[in-house]
Coordinates of C-alpha atoms in Angstrom, one line a residue:
Y1 CA 0.0 0.0 0.0
A2 CA 0.9 3.7 0.0
F3 CA 2.0 3.8 -3.6
P4 CA 0.1 5.8 -6.2
R5 CA -0.7 4.2 -9.6
S6 CA -0.8 0.8 -8.0
L7 CA -2.9 -2.4 -7.9
V8 CA -3.0 -4.5 -4.8
I9 CA -4.4 -8.0 -4.5
E10 CA -5.0 -8.4 -0.8
F11 CA -5.2 -11.9 0.9
D12 CA -6.6 -11.1 4.3
M13 CA -7.2 -13.4 7.3
Y14 CA -8.1 -10.7 9.8
R15 CA -11.2 -8.5 9.8
D16 CA -10.3 -4.9 10.6
S17 CA -13.5 -3.0 10.9
E18 CA -11.5 0.3 10.8
F19 CA -10.7 -0.5 7.1
G20 CA -14.1 -1.9 6.2
D21 CA -12.9 -5.5 5.6
P22 CA -15.7 -7.6 4.2
S23 CA -14.8 -10.6 6.4
S24 CA -11.9 -12.2 8.3
N25 CA -11.2 -14.4 5.2
H26 CA -11.2 -12.6 1.9
I27 CA -9.4 -11.6 -1.2
S28 CA -9.7 -8.1 -2.6
I29 CA -8.5 -6.1 -5.6
M30 CA -7.6 -2.6 -4.5
I31 CA -7.0 0.4 -6.8
P32 CA -7.0 3.9 -5.5
E33 CA -10.1 6.0 -6.2
R34 CA -7.9 8.7 -7.8
L35 CA -4.8 7.3 -9.4
D36 CA -2.6 10.2 -8.2
Q37 CA -3.5 9.2 -4.6
P38 CA -1.7 6.4 -2.7
N39 CA -3.4 3.0 -2.5
T40 CA -4.8 2.2 0.9
A41 CA -6.0 -0.8 2.9
D42 CA -9.3 1.1 3.5
H43 CA -11.9 -0.9 1.5
S44 CA -14.2 2.1 1.2
K45 CA -11.5 4.1 -0.6
S46 CA -9.7 1.5 -2.7
Q47 CA -11.7 -1.8 -3.1
V48 CA -12.8 -2.5 -6.6
L49 CA -13.8 -6.1 -6.1
A50 CA -13.7 -8.7 -3.3
T51 CA -14.8 -12.2 -2.4
S52 CA -15.2 -14.1 0.8
D53 CA -16.3 -17.2 -1.1
I54 CA -12.9 -18.9 -0.8
P55 CA -11.3 -21.7 1.2
L56 CA -10.1 -20.7 4.7
L57 CA -6.7 -19.1 4.0
Q58 CA -5.3 -20.2 7.4
D59 CA -5.9 -23.9 6.5
G60 CA -2.7 -25.3 5.0
T61 CA -1.1 -24.3 1.8
H62 CA -3.0 -23.0 -1.2
I63 CA -2.0 -22.6 -4.8
V64 CA -2.7 -19.1 -6.1
R65 CA -2.6 -18.1 -9.8
I66 CA -3.0 -14.5 -10.9
E67 CA -3.3 -13.8 -14.6
Y68 CA -3.9 -10.7 -16.8
D69 CA -5.1 -11.6 -20.3
V70 CA -5.3 -9.0 -23.1
K71 CA -4.9 -11.4 -26.0
N72 CA -8.1 -13.4 -25.7
V73 CA -10.4 -10.6 -24.5
R74 CA -13.2 -9.0 -26.5
W75 CA -14.4 -6.1 -24.3
D76 CA -17.8 -6.1 -26.0
A77 CA -18.3 -9.6 -24.5
F78 CA -18.0 -8.2 -21.0
G79 CA -18.5 -4.4 -20.9
R80 CA -22.2 -3.8 -20.7
D81 CA -23.3 -7.1 -19.2
F82 CA -20.6 -7.8 -16.7
S83 CA -22.2 -9.1 -13.5
A84 CA -19.8 -7.6 -10.9
D85 CA -20.9 -4.5 -9.0
L86 CA -18.6 -2.1 -10.8
S87 CA -19.3 1.6 -10.9
P88 CA -20.2 3.2 -14.3
E89 CA -17.2 5.6 -13.7
Y90 CA -14.8 2.6 -13.3
L91 CA -16.1 1.0 -16.5
K92 CA -15.9 4.3 -18.4
Q93 CA -12.2 4.7 -17.4
H94 CA -11.3 1.1 -18.4
L95 CA -13.3 1.0 -21.6
S96 CA -11.0 3.7 -23.1
G97 CA -7.8 1.8 -23.2
R98 CA -6.6 -1.7 -24.0
P99 CA -8.9 -3.8 -21.8
G100 CA -7.9 -7.1 -20.3
I101 CA -9.2 -9.5 -17.7
L102 CA -7.5 -9.9 -14.3
S103 CA -8.3 -13.3 -12.8
V104 CA -7.4 -14.6 -9.3
W105 CA -7.5 -18.4 -8.8
V106 CA -7.2 -20.3 -5.6
D107 CA -6.7 -24.0 -5.6
G108 CA -7.8 -24.3 -9.2
H109 CA -11.0 -22.2 -8.9
R110 CA -11.3 -18.7 -10.3
V111 CA -12.5 -16.5 -7.4
L112 CA -12.2 -13.0 -8.9
L113 CA -12.6 -11.8 -12.4
L114 CA -12.1 -8.1 -13.2
P115 CA -12.2 -6.3 -16.6
M116 CA -9.6 -3.6 -16.5
D117 CA -7.0 -1.7 -18.4
L118 CA -3.7 -2.3 -16.5
I119 CA -2.0 0.6 -18.4
H120 CA -4.6 3.0 -17.1
V121 CA -3.9 1.9 -13.5
V122 CA -0.1 1.8 -13.4
G123 CA 0.8 4.2 -16.2
P124 CA 4.2 2.8 -17.0
D125 CA 5.0 5.3 -19.7
S126 CA 3.9 8.3 -17.5
T127 CA 1.5 9.5 -20.2
R128 CA -1.6 9.1 -18.1

C-alpha cells in the first residue's frame, strides 16, 4: 500500500472494521479512487472487487494463480453485461484503453474476475 498508480491483491485473514474489511477471510483487488493518490487498505477508498467465497486461507497451503489476459479478450463480450458491482465511472475509465481480464485463482478455482486496463492503472509510460 501507500503507492500511487498501483494495484494490490489483498489476501486477508483478519477482519479490521476500521478499514471496512468484508470478512476475516477474503481476497480483494484494491485500486486507489484517484490514481494520483496512494493505495490504501481502506476498502471504502480502494476496493474494486472482493470475495469471501474462498477456502479458509489459514488452513494449510494454497495454490494461487494471478493472470492478466489481453490477447483473448473482446471487451464487448463483458463491458455492458458484466455481472460484478462495478461503478459506471470505473467501467468508463477502463473502456477507453486496452482492456484485459484480471483473474485470481485459488486451488484451481477462479475466485475473482475483473475487466480492467492495467496501463490505465499503473501508467508505466507516464502518459496518463
